[in-house]
């Protein structure tokens, strides 16, 4: 399911944003590092495929 974009500010995570609740990588982001918006990053390829 597509929702508003979010991304991780964790240094070791990939610099991408997610916008699909079915994305495993996006779901694995710890809430401490989770931020709303794209963060000026490119879209996660898993989320692209899910779209
Ligand atoms: Zn994703």
mmCIF file of C-alpha atoms and ligand atoms in Angstrom:
data_model
loop_
_atom_site.group_PDB
_atom_site.id
_atom_site.type_symbol
_atom_site.label_atom_id
_atom_site.label_comp_id
_atom_site.label_asym_id
_atom_site.label_seq_id
_atom_site.Cartn_x
_atom_site.Cartn_y
_atom_site.Cartn_z
ATOM 1 C CA UNK A 1 0.000 0.000 0.000
ATOM 2 C CA UNK A 2 1.342 3.416 -1.002
ATOM 3 C CA UNK A 3 1.534 6.015 1.761
ATOM 4 C CA UNK A 4 3.469 9.233 2.429
ATOM 5 C CA UNK A 5 7.226 8.824 1.892
ATOM 6 C CA UNK A 6 9.631 8.108 4.739
ATOM 7 C CA UNK A 7 13.365 7.466 5.051
ATOM 8 C CA UNK A 8 16.068 6.495 7.530
ATOM 9 C CA UNK A 9 18.664 8.916 8.891
ATOM 10 C CA UNK A 10 20.843 6.023 10.084
ATOM 11 C CA UNK A 11 24.325 6.383 8.541
ATOM 12 C CA UNK A 12 24.612 2.670 7.691
ATOM 13 C CA UNK A 13 21.236 2.495 5.898
ATOM 14 C CA UNK A 14 21.013 3.094 2.146
ATOM 15 C CA UNK A 15 20.278 6.726 1.121
ATOM 16 C CA UNK A 16 16.821 6.063 -0.322
ATOM 17 C CA UNK A 17 13.234 6.817 0.641
ATOM 18 C CA UNK A 18 10.310 4.401 0.861
ATOM 19 C CA UNK A 19 6.617 4.910 0.131
ATOM 20 C CA UNK A 20 5.110 1.423 0.285
ATOM 21 C CA UNK A 21 4.075 -0.344 3.481
ATOM 22 C CA UNK A 22 4.938 -3.726 1.888
ATOM 23 C CA UNK A 23 8.653 -2.851 1.585
ATOM 24 C CA UNK A 24 10.644 -5.041 3.977
ATOM 25 C CA UNK A 25 13.604 -2.679 4.037
ATOM 26 C CA UNK A 26 11.385 0.300 4.769
ATOM 27 C CA UNK A 27 9.581 -1.603 7.489
ATOM 28 C CA UNK A 28 12.866 -2.580 9.140
ATOM 29 C CA UNK A 29 13.822 1.047 9.820
ATOM 30 C CA UNK A 30 13.903 1.579 13.562
ATOM 31 C CA UNK A 31 11.472 4.268 14.713
ATOM 32 C CA UNK A 32 14.374 6.234 16.235
ATOM 33 C CA UNK A 33 15.867 6.740 12.734
ATOM 34 C CA UNK A 34 12.594 7.035 10.835
ATOM 35 C CA UNK A 35 11.734 10.450 9.345
ATOM 36 C CA UNK A 36 8.817 11.589 7.183
ATOM 37 C CA UNK A 37 9.462 12.835 3.651
ATOM 38 C CA UNK A 38 11.893 11.885 0.898
ATOM 39 C CA UNK A 39 14.950 13.519 2.469
ATOM 40 C CA UNK A 40 15.938 14.540 -1.077
ATOM 41 C CA UNK A 41 16.844 10.926 -1.826
ATOM 42 C CA UNK A 42 15.994 8.639 -4.706
ATOM 43 C CA UNK A 43 13.188 6.139 -4.371
ATOM 44 C CA UNK A 44 13.932 2.653 -3.060
ATOM 45 C CA UNK A 45 13.891 0.128 -5.928
ATOM 46 C CA UNK A 46 11.779 -2.308 -3.900
ATOM 47 C CA UNK A 47 9.132 0.383 -3.461
ATOM 48 C CA UNK A 48 9.342 1.171 -7.177
ATOM 49 C CA UNK A 49 8.654 -2.458 -8.030
ATOM 50 C CA UNK A 50 5.786 -2.613 -5.536
ATOM 51 C CA UNK A 51 4.213 0.440 -7.165
HETATM 52 ZN ZN1 LIG B 1 11.422 0.578 -0.001
#
